[in-house]
């Protein structure tokens, strides 16, 4: 029978562990773990994501410092805010919710965050550390996928992992984390020839594309582990990049959308925030 990988369940276990860690940190240092959350503009989806992340923080005892700025905020003003948060000892992690308004250079803002407070793991410094196999704060979604694989006891070493998508925040770091665990990794993208044939070679297939149900039955090797990172809005609600109904009977294990990778991304954010606080000691 196919295992349905339950991100809500694993994320709840992570939140419990983080809550204990936050309490221990407080007992040992007298400080509260703190996360600064910066939202620029009124994008409704971003506002929802920020609310959910702040609710997670409240649940585990992380203090949040909330800054809402208007959409026409100047880039320099945002950079100054990041500088202030970098210097604020009460703030252990900084989250600048993306996307930023078009007139702001996202790279410049993200890379202004001190790597030690970059709990999203998006700075060039932390992404570079993954490349070097060094420790550091790692991008939450790829880290969440690795945690799911670990929780379900899925062997990675020697397996062929195919990652569809090569974005800087998901596909590329995901490929490197799988490589670090000794998978043989293939990365696919929009120019990959015969995508289904490549995907069919995967023992572990990670879809991070952003195209609703792009990967169908012809993309799944019997017994494959299928991890669907995609979040796409459709008439029937949220769907992944994998056609779940056809993939589920072929796979040995599969993540649903919603309830798979999504909750893990949020769980890894609070875990990274705790780690950032612990690293200051
Ligand atoms: P990007 O748009 O940055 O990257 C998408 C990647 O998919 C690109 O590398 C692109 O290739 C590739 N691609 C696009 N079309 C095809 C195609 N037809 N065949 C093969 N490859 C294709 O997206 P993200 O990486 O940021 O996000 C991917 C998905 O994951 C989205 O649905 C997003 O909403 C979701 N997401 C979910 C998270 C979660 O917590 N579950 C967190 C972050 C993202 P190329 O490089 O050639 O353009």
PDB file of C-alpha atoms and ligand atoms in Angstrom:
ATOM      1  CA  UNK A   1       0.000   0.000   0.000  1.00  0.00           C
ATOM      2  CA  UNK A   2       1.235   3.492  -0.801  1.00  0.00           C
ATOM      3  CA  UNK A   3       2.383   5.520   2.194  1.00  0.00           C
ATOM      4  CA  UNK A   4       0.784   8.939   2.361  1.00  0.00           C
ATOM      5  CA  UNK A   5       3.535  11.186   3.734  1.00  0.00           C
ATOM      6  CA  UNK A   6       1.856  13.379   6.327  1.00  0.00           C
ATOM      7  CA  UNK A   7       3.548  16.775   6.539  1.00  0.00           C
ATOM      8  CA  UNK A   8       1.082  18.012   9.143  1.00  0.00           C
ATOM      9  CA  UNK A   9       2.017  15.165  11.461  1.00  0.00           C
ATOM     10  CA  UNK A  10       5.775  15.623  11.096  1.00  0.00           C
ATOM     11  CA  UNK A  11       5.495  19.416  11.345  1.00  0.00           C
ATOM     12  CA  UNK A  12       3.546  19.059  14.605  1.00  0.00           C
ATOM     13  CA  UNK A  13       6.361  16.878  15.999  1.00  0.00           C
ATOM     14  CA  UNK A  14       8.919  19.507  14.929  1.00  0.00           C
ATOM     15  CA  UNK A  15       6.882  22.295  16.579  1.00  0.00           C
ATOM     16  CA  UNK A  16       6.797  20.297  19.816  1.00  0.00           C
ATOM     17  CA  UNK A  17      10.590  19.842  19.743  1.00  0.00           C
ATOM     18  CA  UNK A  18      11.115  23.519  18.930  1.00  0.00           C
ATOM     19  CA  UNK A  19       8.805  24.586  21.780  1.00  0.00           C
ATOM     20  CA  UNK A  20      10.942  22.543  24.187  1.00  0.00           C
ATOM     21  CA  UNK A  21      14.134  24.034  22.737  1.00  0.00           C
ATOM     22  CA  UNK A  22      12.760  27.567  23.032  1.00  0.00           C
ATOM     23  CA  UNK A  23      11.908  26.951  26.698  1.00  0.00           C
ATOM     24  CA  UNK A  24      15.365  25.503  27.392  1.00  0.00           C
ATOM     25  CA  UNK A  25      16.993  28.498  25.681  1.00  0.00           C
ATOM     26  CA  UNK A  26      14.972  30.820  27.892  1.00  0.00           C
ATOM     27  CA  UNK A  27      15.861  28.883  31.040  1.00  0.00           C
ATOM     28  CA  UNK A  28      19.560  28.949  30.185  1.00  0.00           C
ATOM     29  CA  UNK A  29      19.899  32.522  28.920  1.00  0.00           C
ATOM     30  CA  UNK A  30      16.938  34.454  30.312  1.00  0.00           C
ATOM     31  CA  UNK A  31      16.226  35.513  26.710  1.00  0.00           C
ATOM     32  CA  UNK A  32      13.242  34.823  24.495  1.00  0.00           C
ATOM     33  CA  UNK A  33      13.924  33.539  20.992  1.00  0.00           C
ATOM     34  CA  UNK A  34      12.903  36.336  18.596  1.00  0.00           C
ATOM     35  CA  UNK A  35      11.935  36.490  14.911  1.00  0.00           C
ATOM     36  CA  UNK A  36      11.501  39.751  12.980  1.00  0.00           C
ATOM     37  CA  UNK A  37       8.886  39.524  10.239  1.00  0.00           C
ATOM     38  CA  UNK A  38       8.895  42.181   7.532  1.00  0.00           C
ATOM     39  CA  UNK A  39       6.034  42.502   5.067  1.00  0.00           C
ATOM     40  CA  UNK A  40       6.148  45.147   2.348  1.00  0.00           C
ATOM     41  CA  UNK A  41       2.936  45.918   0.478  1.00  0.00           C
ATOM     42  CA  UNK A  42      -0.530  44.407   0.581  1.00  0.00           C
ATOM     43  CA  UNK A  43      -0.188  41.165  -1.388  1.00  0.00           C
ATOM     44  CA  UNK A  44      -3.026  39.078   0.129  1.00  0.00           C
ATOM     45  CA  UNK A  45      -1.224  35.721  -0.251  1.00  0.00           C
ATOM     46  CA  UNK A  46       1.886  37.128   1.464  1.00  0.00           C
ATOM     47  CA  UNK A  47      -0.261  38.492   4.299  1.00  0.00           C
ATOM     48  CA  UNK A  48      -1.759  35.019   4.823  1.00  0.00           C
ATOM     49  CA  UNK A  49       1.697  33.354   4.821  1.00  0.00           C
ATOM     50  CA  UNK A  50       3.000  35.882   7.346  1.00  0.00           C
ATOM     51  CA  UNK A  51      -0.008  35.343   9.629  1.00  0.00           C
ATOM     52  CA  UNK A  52       0.518  31.572   9.545  1.00  0.00           C
ATOM     53  CA  UNK A  53       4.232  31.916  10.325  1.00  0.00           C
ATOM     54  CA  UNK A  54       3.491  34.261  13.214  1.00  0.00           C
ATOM     55  CA  UNK A  55       0.886  31.823  14.561  1.00  0.00           C
ATOM     56  CA  UNK A  56       3.538  29.062  14.488  1.00  0.00           C
ATOM     57  CA  UNK A  57       5.903  31.328  16.439  1.00  0.00           C
ATOM     58  CA  UNK A  58       3.220  32.096  19.026  1.00  0.00           C
ATOM     59  CA  UNK A  59       2.532  28.384  19.449  1.00  0.00           C
ATOM     60  CA  UNK A  60       6.164  27.537  20.238  1.00  0.00           C
ATOM     61  CA  UNK A  61       6.946  30.631  22.314  1.00  0.00           C
ATOM     62  CA  UNK A  62       9.007  32.574  19.759  1.00  0.00           C
ATOM     63  CA  UNK A  63       8.521  36.334  20.111  1.00  0.00           C
ATOM     64  CA  UNK A  64       7.784  38.092  16.816  1.00  0.00           C
ATOM     65  CA  UNK A  65       8.695  41.657  15.871  1.00  0.00           C
ATOM     66  CA  UNK A  66       6.278  42.618  13.162  1.00  0.00           C
ATOM     67  CA  UNK A  67       6.964  45.387  10.624  1.00  0.00           C
ATOM     68  CA  UNK A  68       4.440  46.242   7.911  1.00  0.00           C
ATOM     69  CA  UNK A  69       5.577  48.739   5.316  1.00  0.00           C
ATOM     70  CA  UNK A  70       3.629  50.328   2.442  1.00  0.00           C
ATOM     71  CA  UNK A  71       4.174  49.060  -1.116  1.00  0.00           C
ATOM     72  CA  UNK A  72       5.939  52.288  -2.109  1.00  0.00           C
ATOM     73  CA  UNK A  73       8.646  51.920   0.566  1.00  0.00           C
ATOM     74  CA  UNK A  74      12.031  52.966  -0.817  1.00  0.00           C
ATOM     75  CA  UNK A  75      14.698  50.294  -1.078  1.00  0.00           C
ATOM     76  CA  UNK A  76      17.075  52.309   1.110  1.00  0.00           C
ATOM     77  CA  UNK A  77      14.467  52.479   3.852  1.00  0.00           C
ATOM     78  CA  UNK A  78      14.088  48.700   3.769  1.00  0.00           C
ATOM     79  CA  UNK A  79      17.866  48.203   3.818  1.00  0.00           C
ATOM     80  CA  UNK A  80      18.111  50.494   6.851  1.00  0.00           C
ATOM     81  CA  UNK A  81      15.429  48.461   8.617  1.00  0.00           C
ATOM     82  CA  UNK A  82      17.363  45.248   7.882  1.00  0.00           C
ATOM     83  CA  UNK A  83      20.526  46.874   9.287  1.00  0.00           C
ATOM     84  CA  UNK A  84      18.650  47.774  12.474  1.00  0.00           C
ATOM     85  CA  UNK A  85      17.291  44.243  12.836  1.00  0.00           C
ATOM     86  CA  UNK A  86      20.771  42.812  12.217  1.00  0.00           C
ATOM     87  CA  UNK A  87      22.017  44.901  15.146  1.00  0.00           C
ATOM     88  CA  UNK A  88      19.102  44.109  17.493  1.00  0.00           C
ATOM     89  CA  UNK A  89      20.155  41.422  19.979  1.00  0.00           C
ATOM     90  CA  UNK A  90      16.506  40.515  20.708  1.00  0.00           C
ATOM     91  CA  UNK A  91      16.108  39.450  17.069  1.00  0.00           C
ATOM     92  CA  UNK A  92      17.654  36.057  16.289  1.00  0.00           C
ATOM     93  CA  UNK A  93      16.022  35.570  12.900  1.00  0.00           C
ATOM     94  CA  UNK A  94      14.878  37.927  10.141  1.00  0.00           C
ATOM     95  CA  UNK A  95      12.197  37.030   7.643  1.00  0.00           C
ATOM     96  CA  UNK A  96      11.547  39.389   4.735  1.00  0.00           C
ATOM     97  CA  UNK A  97       8.448  38.019   3.046  1.00  0.00           C
ATOM     98  CA  UNK A  98       8.842  37.614  -0.719  1.00  0.00           C
ATOM     99  CA  UNK A  99       7.924  38.742  -3.291  1.00  0.00           C
ATOM    100  CA  UNK A 100       8.920  42.349  -2.714  1.00  0.00           C
ATOM    101  CA  UNK A 101       7.401  45.145  -4.828  1.00  0.00           C
ATOM    102  CA  UNK A 102       8.951  45.341  -8.312  1.00  0.00           C
ATOM    103  CA  UNK A 103      10.970  48.533  -7.641  1.00  0.00           C
ATOM    104  CA  UNK A 104      12.983  46.774  -4.905  1.00  0.00           C
ATOM    105  CA  UNK A 105      16.000  44.597  -5.688  1.00  0.00           C
ATOM    106  CA  UNK A 106      15.198  41.394  -3.772  1.00  0.00           C
ATOM    107  CA  UNK A 107      18.776  40.116  -3.990  1.00  0.00           C
ATOM    108  CA  UNK A 108      20.107  43.300  -2.401  1.00  0.00           C
ATOM    109  CA  UNK A 109      17.635  43.122   0.480  1.00  0.00           C
ATOM    110  CA  UNK A 110      18.041  39.398   1.151  1.00  0.00           C
ATOM    111  CA  UNK A 111      21.824  39.598   1.035  1.00  0.00           C
ATOM    112  CA  UNK A 112      21.766  42.478   3.513  1.00  0.00           C
ATOM    113  CA  UNK A 113      20.407  40.074   6.164  1.00  0.00           C
ATOM    114  CA  UNK A 114      23.202  38.847   8.432  1.00  0.00           C
ATOM    115  CA  UNK A 115      23.796  35.177   7.453  1.00  0.00           C
ATOM    116  CA  UNK A 116      23.516  34.242  11.147  1.00  0.00           C
ATOM    117  CA  UNK A 117      19.935  35.657  11.170  1.00  0.00           C
ATOM    118  CA  UNK A 118      18.946  34.438   7.686  1.00  0.00           C
ATOM    119  CA  UNK A 119      16.372  31.885   8.857  1.00  0.00           C
ATOM    120  CA  UNK A 120      14.929  31.482   5.350  1.00  0.00           C
ATOM    121  CA  UNK A 121      18.395  30.379   4.200  1.00  0.00           C
ATOM    122  CA  UNK A 122      18.203  32.585   1.088  1.00  0.00           C
ATOM    123  CA  UNK A 123      21.399  34.654   1.401  1.00  0.00           C
ATOM    124  CA  UNK A 124      24.241  33.924  -1.002  1.00  0.00           C
ATOM    125  CA  UNK A 125      26.335  33.071   2.028  1.00  0.00           C
ATOM    126  CA  UNK A 126      24.018  30.354   3.344  1.00  0.00           C
ATOM    127  CA  UNK A 127      23.285  28.963  -0.130  1.00  0.00           C
ATOM    128  CA  UNK A 128      27.043  28.853  -0.732  1.00  0.00           C
ATOM    129  CA  UNK A 129      27.537  26.947   2.517  1.00  0.00           C
ATOM    130  CA  UNK A 130      25.212  24.217   1.249  1.00  0.00           C
ATOM    131  CA  UNK A 131      27.404  24.028  -1.852  1.00  0.00           C
ATOM    132  CA  UNK A 132      30.460  23.574   0.366  1.00  0.00           C
ATOM    133  CA  UNK A 133      28.718  21.051   2.614  1.00  0.00           C
ATOM    134  CA  UNK A 134      29.282  23.400   5.553  1.00  0.00           C
ATOM    135  CA  UNK A 135      26.836  24.024   8.369  1.00  0.00           C
ATOM    136  CA  UNK A 136      24.646  27.105   8.268  1.00  0.00           C
ATOM    137  CA  UNK A 137      20.973  28.017   8.037  1.00  0.00           C
ATOM    138  CA  UNK A 138      19.470  26.031   5.191  1.00  0.00           C
ATOM    139  CA  UNK A 139      16.568  26.920   2.926  1.00  0.00           C
ATOM    140  CA  UNK A 140      13.362  25.828   4.660  1.00  0.00           C
ATOM    141  CA  UNK A 141      11.551  23.973   1.878  1.00  0.00           C
ATOM    142  CA  UNK A 142      14.446  21.696   0.826  1.00  0.00           C
ATOM    143  CA  UNK A 143      15.261  21.153   4.496  1.00  0.00           C
ATOM    144  CA  UNK A 144      11.627  20.221   5.148  1.00  0.00           C
ATOM    145  CA  UNK A 145      11.705  17.689   2.322  1.00  0.00           C
ATOM    146  CA  UNK A 146      14.843  16.099   3.803  1.00  0.00           C
ATOM    147  CA  UNK A 147      13.149  15.913   7.201  1.00  0.00           C
ATOM    148  CA  UNK A 148      10.132  14.153   5.688  1.00  0.00           C
ATOM    149  CA  UNK A 149      12.372  11.582   3.988  1.00  0.00           C
ATOM    150  CA  UNK A 150      14.242  11.023   7.250  1.00  0.00           C
ATOM    151  CA  UNK A 151      11.060  10.731   9.324  1.00  0.00           C
ATOM    152  CA  UNK A 152       9.639   8.074   7.015  1.00  0.00           C
ATOM    153  CA  UNK A 153      12.916   6.137   6.971  1.00  0.00           C
ATOM    154  CA  UNK A 154      13.348   6.548   3.221  1.00  0.00           C
ATOM    155  CA  UNK A 155      16.826   5.517   2.069  1.00  0.00           C
ATOM    156  CA  UNK A 156      18.576   8.168   0.010  1.00  0.00           C
ATOM    157  CA  UNK A 157      22.097   6.789  -0.376  1.00  0.00           C
ATOM    158  CA  UNK A 158      22.697   5.309  -3.806  1.00  0.00           C
ATOM    159  CA  UNK A 159      19.206   6.168  -4.988  1.00  0.00           C
ATOM    160  CA  UNK A 160      18.525   8.108  -8.158  1.00  0.00           C
ATOM    161  CA  UNK A 161      16.847  11.368  -7.168  1.00  0.00           C
ATOM    162  CA  UNK A 162      15.310  13.499  -9.907  1.00  0.00           C
ATOM    163  CA  UNK A 163      14.509  17.095  -8.957  1.00  0.00           C
ATOM    164  CA  UNK A 164      12.246  18.930 -11.390  1.00  0.00           C
ATOM    165  CA  UNK A 165      12.925  22.668 -11.012  1.00  0.00           C
ATOM    166  CA  UNK A 166      16.191  24.569 -10.594  1.00  0.00           C
ATOM    167  CA  UNK A 167      15.180  27.659  -8.659  1.00  0.00           C
ATOM    168  CA  UNK A 168      17.657  29.133  -6.220  1.00  0.00           C
ATOM    169  CA  UNK A 169      15.344  28.678  -3.240  1.00  0.00           C
ATOM    170  CA  UNK A 170      13.996  25.183  -3.929  1.00  0.00           C
ATOM    171  CA  UNK A 171      15.342  23.092  -6.827  1.00  0.00           C
ATOM    172  CA  UNK A 172      19.078  23.826  -6.586  1.00  0.00           C
ATOM    173  CA  UNK A 173      19.440  23.582  -2.786  1.00  0.00           C
ATOM    174  CA  UNK A 174      17.199  20.496  -2.811  1.00  0.00           C
ATOM    175  CA  UNK A 175      19.518  18.821  -5.308  1.00  0.00           C
ATOM    176  CA  UNK A 176      22.559  19.622  -3.181  1.00  0.00           C
ATOM    177  CA  UNK A 177      20.956  18.318   0.027  1.00  0.00           C
ATOM    178  CA  UNK A 178      20.080  15.044  -1.729  1.00  0.00           C
ATOM    179  CA  UNK A 179      23.621  14.861  -3.104  1.00  0.00           C
ATOM    180  CA  UNK A 180      24.980  15.432   0.408  1.00  0.00           C
ATOM    181  CA  UNK A 181      23.053  12.316   1.459  1.00  0.00           C
ATOM    182  CA  UNK A 182      24.705  10.388  -1.379  1.00  0.00           C
ATOM    183  CA  UNK A 183      21.857  10.255  -3.868  1.00  0.00           C
ATOM    184  CA  UNK A 184      22.710  10.321  -7.561  1.00  0.00           C
ATOM    185  CA  UNK A 185      20.947  13.510  -8.590  1.00  0.00           C
ATOM    186  CA  UNK A 186      19.485  14.667 -11.882  1.00  0.00           C
ATOM    187  CA  UNK A 187      18.092  18.201 -12.147  1.00  0.00           C
ATOM    188  CA  UNK A 188      15.364  18.911 -14.715  1.00  0.00           C
ATOM    189  CA  UNK A 189      14.012  22.254 -15.920  1.00  0.00           C
ATOM    190  CA  UNK A 190      11.907  23.794 -18.665  1.00  0.00           C
ATOM    191  CA  UNK A 191      14.391  22.817 -21.408  1.00  0.00           C
ATOM    192  CA  UNK A 192      14.804  19.196 -20.343  1.00  0.00           C
ATOM    193  CA  UNK A 193      14.161  16.896 -23.307  1.00  0.00           C
ATOM    194  CA  UNK A 194      11.606  14.137 -22.695  1.00  0.00           C
ATOM    195  CA  UNK A 195      10.864  15.054 -19.086  1.00  0.00           C
ATOM    196  CA  UNK A 196       8.681  11.974 -18.440  1.00  0.00           C
ATOM    197  CA  UNK A 197      11.505   9.623 -19.492  1.00  0.00           C
ATOM    198  CA  UNK A 198      13.922  11.292 -17.071  1.00  0.00           C
ATOM    199  CA  UNK A 199      11.359  11.337 -14.244  1.00  0.00           C
ATOM    200  CA  UNK A 200      10.630   7.639 -14.794  1.00  0.00           C
ATOM    201  CA  UNK A 201      14.223   6.883 -13.755  1.00  0.00           C
ATOM    202  CA  UNK A 202      13.659   8.409 -10.327  1.00  0.00           C
ATOM    203  CA  UNK A 203      13.661   6.373  -7.146  1.00  0.00           C
ATOM    204  CA  UNK A 204      12.933   9.701  -5.450  1.00  0.00           C
ATOM    205  CA  UNK A 205      11.101  12.301  -7.523  1.00  0.00           C
ATOM    206  CA  UNK A 206      10.888  15.873  -6.221  1.00  0.00           C
ATOM    207  CA  UNK A 207       8.595  18.198  -8.172  1.00  0.00           C
ATOM    208  CA  UNK A 208       9.217  21.928  -7.661  1.00  0.00           C
ATOM    209  CA  UNK A 209       7.868  23.461 -10.827  1.00  0.00           C
ATOM    210  CA  UNK A 210       4.735  25.506 -10.226  1.00  0.00           C
ATOM    211  CA  UNK A 211       2.664  23.897 -13.026  1.00  0.00           C
ATOM    212  CA  UNK A 212      -0.545  22.247 -11.862  1.00  0.00           C
ATOM    213  CA  UNK A 213      -0.421  18.452 -12.218  1.00  0.00           C
ATOM    214  CA  UNK A 214       2.369  18.597 -14.805  1.00  0.00           C
ATOM    215  CA  UNK A 215       3.739  15.203 -13.792  1.00  0.00           C
ATOM    216  CA  UNK A 216       1.374  12.348 -14.596  1.00  0.00           C
ATOM    217  CA  UNK A 217       1.449   8.561 -14.596  1.00  0.00           C
ATOM    218  CA  UNK A 218       4.077   8.511 -17.373  1.00  0.00           C
ATOM    219  CA  UNK A 219       6.521  10.271 -15.008  1.00  0.00           C
ATOM    220  CA  UNK A 220       6.397   7.814 -12.108  1.00  0.00           C
ATOM    221  CA  UNK A 221       8.515   4.679 -11.801  1.00  0.00           C
ATOM    222  CA  UNK A 222       6.641   1.929  -9.957  1.00  0.00           C
ATOM    223  CA  UNK A 223       7.604   2.133  -6.274  1.00  0.00           C
ATOM    224  CA  UNK A 224       9.058   5.638  -6.494  1.00  0.00           C
ATOM    225  CA  UNK A 225       8.916   8.077  -3.591  1.00  0.00           C
ATOM    226  CA  UNK A 226       7.144  11.194  -4.860  1.00  0.00           C
ATOM    227  CA  UNK A 227       7.605  14.551  -3.119  1.00  0.00           C
ATOM    228  CA  UNK A 228       5.414  17.318  -4.468  1.00  0.00           C
ATOM    229  CA  UNK A 229       6.600  20.806  -3.526  1.00  0.00           C
ATOM    230  CA  UNK A 230       4.294  22.580  -5.977  1.00  0.00           C
ATOM    231  CA  UNK A 231       1.444  24.752  -4.794  1.00  0.00           C
ATOM    232  CA  UNK A 232      -0.924  25.767  -7.569  1.00  0.00           C
ATOM    233  CA  UNK A 233      -4.399  27.236  -7.407  1.00  0.00           C
ATOM    234  CA  UNK A 234      -6.981  25.470  -9.534  1.00  0.00           C
ATOM    235  CA  UNK A 235     -10.786  25.416  -9.747  1.00  0.00           C
ATOM    236  CA  UNK A 236     -10.758  22.480  -7.335  1.00  0.00           C
ATOM    237  CA  UNK A 237      -8.548  24.279  -4.772  1.00  0.00           C
ATOM    238  CA  UNK A 238      -4.822  23.828  -4.197  1.00  0.00           C
ATOM    239  CA  UNK A 239      -3.073  21.191  -6.291  1.00  0.00           C
ATOM    240  CA  UNK A 240       0.535  20.140  -6.649  1.00  0.00           C
ATOM    241  CA  UNK A 241       2.813  19.678  -9.644  1.00  0.00           C
ATOM    242  CA  UNK A 242       2.033  15.965  -9.581  1.00  0.00           C
ATOM    243  CA  UNK A 243      -1.303  14.480 -10.637  1.00  0.00           C
ATOM    244  CA  UNK A 244      -1.881  12.862  -7.256  1.00  0.00           C
ATOM    245  CA  UNK A 245      -4.777  10.611  -8.275  1.00  0.00           C
ATOM    246  CA  UNK A 246      -2.787   8.836 -10.975  1.00  0.00           C
ATOM    247  CA  UNK A 247       0.591   8.924  -9.227  1.00  0.00           C
ATOM    248  CA  UNK A 248      -0.562   7.591  -5.847  1.00  0.00           C
ATOM    249  CA  UNK A 249      -1.256   3.988  -6.943  1.00  0.00           C
ATOM    250  CA  UNK A 250       2.142   3.772  -8.709  1.00  0.00           C
ATOM    251  CA  UNK A 251       4.295   5.337  -5.966  1.00  0.00           C
ATOM    252  CA  UNK A 252       5.494   3.625  -2.786  1.00  0.00           C
ATOM    253  CA  UNK A 253       5.129   6.907  -0.859  1.00  0.00           C
ATOM    254  CA  UNK A 254       3.786  10.308  -1.830  1.00  0.00           C
ATOM    255  CA  UNK A 255       3.108  13.731  -0.339  1.00  0.00           C
ATOM    256  CA  UNK A 256      -0.349  15.236  -0.751  1.00  0.00           C
ATOM    257  CA  UNK A 257      -0.982  18.895  -1.609  1.00  0.00           C
ATOM    258  CA  UNK A 258      -1.969  20.463   0.693  1.00  0.00           C
ATOM    259  CA  UNK A 259      -0.635  18.736   3.818  1.00  0.00           C
ATOM    260  CA  UNK A 260       2.737  17.526   2.525  1.00  0.00           C
ATOM    261  CA  UNK A 261       5.713  19.816   2.068  1.00  0.00           C
ATOM    262  CA  UNK A 262       3.901  23.102   2.898  1.00  0.00           C
ATOM    263  CA  UNK A 263       3.621  22.569   6.676  1.00  0.00           C
ATOM    264  CA  UNK A 264       7.262  21.426   6.755  1.00  0.00           C
ATOM    265  CA  UNK A 265       8.500  24.696   5.233  1.00  0.00           C
ATOM    266  CA  UNK A 266       6.901  26.587   8.111  1.00  0.00           C
ATOM    267  CA  UNK A 267       8.198  24.108  10.683  1.00  0.00           C
ATOM    268  CA  UNK A 268      11.748  24.489   9.372  1.00  0.00           C
ATOM    269  CA  UNK A 269      11.470  28.272   9.684  1.00  0.00           C
ATOM    270  CA  UNK A 270      10.867  28.080  13.425  1.00  0.00           C
ATOM    271  CA  UNK A 271      13.516  25.384  13.794  1.00  0.00           C
ATOM    272  CA  UNK A 272      16.019  27.615  11.975  1.00  0.00           C
ATOM    273  CA  UNK A 273      15.040  30.510  14.253  1.00  0.00           C
ATOM    274  CA  UNK A 274      15.781  28.403  17.326  1.00  0.00           C
ATOM    275  CA  UNK A 275      19.070  27.292  15.775  1.00  0.00           C
ATOM    276  CA  UNK A 276      20.011  30.915  15.043  1.00  0.00           C
ATOM    277  CA  UNK A 277      19.334  31.791  18.697  1.00  0.00           C
ATOM    278  CA  UNK A 278      21.311  28.807  19.981  1.00  0.00           C
ATOM    279  CA  UNK A 279      24.221  29.720  17.685  1.00  0.00           C
ATOM    280  CA  UNK A 280      24.560  33.099  19.439  1.00  0.00           C
ATOM    281  CA  UNK A 281      25.576  31.331  22.675  1.00  0.00           C
TER     282      UNK A 281
HETATM  283  P1  LIG B   1      10.300  28.924  -9.865  1.00  0.00           P
HETATM  284  O1  LIG B   1       9.261  29.467 -10.782  1.00  0.00           O
HETATM  285  O2  LIG B   1      11.332  29.826  -9.327  1.00  0.00           O
HETATM  286  O3  LIG B   1      11.032  27.705 -10.596  1.00  0.00           O
HETATM  287  C1  LIG B   1      10.319  26.766 -11.311  1.00  0.00           C
HETATM  288  C2  LIG B   1      11.262  25.796 -11.959  1.00  0.00           C
HETATM  289  O4  LIG B   1      10.476  24.863 -12.714  1.00  0.00           O
HETATM  290  C3  LIG B   1      12.241  26.438 -12.931  1.00  0.00           C
HETATM  291  O5  LIG B   1      13.521  25.894 -12.739  1.00  0.00           O
HETATM  292  C4  LIG B   1      11.677  26.084 -14.303  1.00  0.00           C
HETATM  293  O6  LIG B   1      12.658  25.858 -15.288  1.00  0.00           O
HETATM  294  C5  LIG B   1      11.000  24.767 -14.022  1.00  0.00           C
HETATM  295  N1  LIG B   1       9.923  24.531 -14.981  1.00  0.00           N
HETATM  296  C6  LIG B   1       8.949  25.363 -15.357  1.00  0.00           C
HETATM  297  N2  LIG B   1       8.138  24.781 -16.283  1.00  0.00           N
HETATM  298  C7  LIG B   1       8.648  23.546 -16.488  1.00  0.00           C
HETATM  299  C8  LIG B   1       8.278  22.475 -17.324  1.00  0.00           C
HETATM  300  N3  LIG B   1       7.206  22.559 -18.130  1.00  0.00           N
HETATM  301  N4  LIG B   1       9.013  21.363 -17.303  1.00  0.00           N
HETATM  302  C9  LIG B   1      10.105  21.270 -16.475  1.00  0.00           C
HETATM  303  N5  LIG B   1      10.498  22.256 -15.650  1.00  0.00           N
HETATM  304  C10 LIG B   1       9.783  23.385 -15.658  1.00  0.00           C
HETATM  305  O7  LIG B   1       9.477  28.221  -8.689  1.00  0.00           O
HETATM  306  P2  LIG B   1       9.915  27.833  -7.188  1.00  0.00           P
HETATM  307  O8  LIG B   1      11.065  26.913  -7.225  1.00  0.00           O
HETATM  308  O9  LIG B   1       9.976  29.031  -6.340  1.00  0.00           O
HETATM  309  O10 LIG B   1       8.605  27.038  -6.737  1.00  0.00           O
HETATM  310  C11 LIG B   1       8.201  25.862  -7.415  1.00  0.00           C
HETATM  311  C12 LIG B   1       6.844  25.441  -6.881  1.00  0.00           C
HETATM  312  O11 LIG B   1       6.969  25.159  -5.494  1.00  0.00           O
HETATM  313  C13 LIG B   1       5.752  26.500  -6.969  1.00  0.00           C
HETATM  314  O12 LIG B   1       4.503  25.858  -7.183  1.00  0.00           O
HETATM  315  C14 LIG B   1       5.752  27.146  -5.611  1.00  0.00           C
HETATM  316  O13 LIG B   1       4.496  27.703  -5.275  1.00  0.00           O
HETATM  317  C15 LIG B   1       6.035  25.941  -4.766  1.00  0.00           C
HETATM  318  N6  LIG B   1       6.660  26.243  -3.475  1.00  0.00           N
HETATM  319  C16 LIG B   1       6.157  25.568  -2.411  1.00  0.00           C
HETATM  320  C17 LIG B   1       6.695  25.741  -1.186  1.00  0.00           C
HETATM  321  C18 LIG B   1       6.143  24.930  -0.077  1.00  0.00           C
HETATM  322  O14 LIG B   1       6.342  25.285   1.065  1.00  0.00           O
HETATM  323  N7  LIG B   1       5.473  23.801  -0.369  1.00  0.00           N
HETATM  324  C19 LIG B   1       7.774  26.703  -0.937  1.00  0.00           C
HETATM  325  C20 LIG B   1       8.318  27.297  -2.140  1.00  0.00           C
HETATM  326  C21 LIG B   1       7.733  27.068  -3.362  1.00  0.00           C
HETATM  327  P3  LIG B   1      13.625  27.044 -15.884  1.00  0.00           P
HETATM  328  O15 LIG B   1      14.652  27.261 -14.823  1.00  0.00           O
HETATM  329  O16 LIG B   1      14.150  26.459 -17.113  1.00  0.00           O
HETATM  330  O17 LIG B   1      12.729  28.235 -16.090  1.00  0.00           O
END
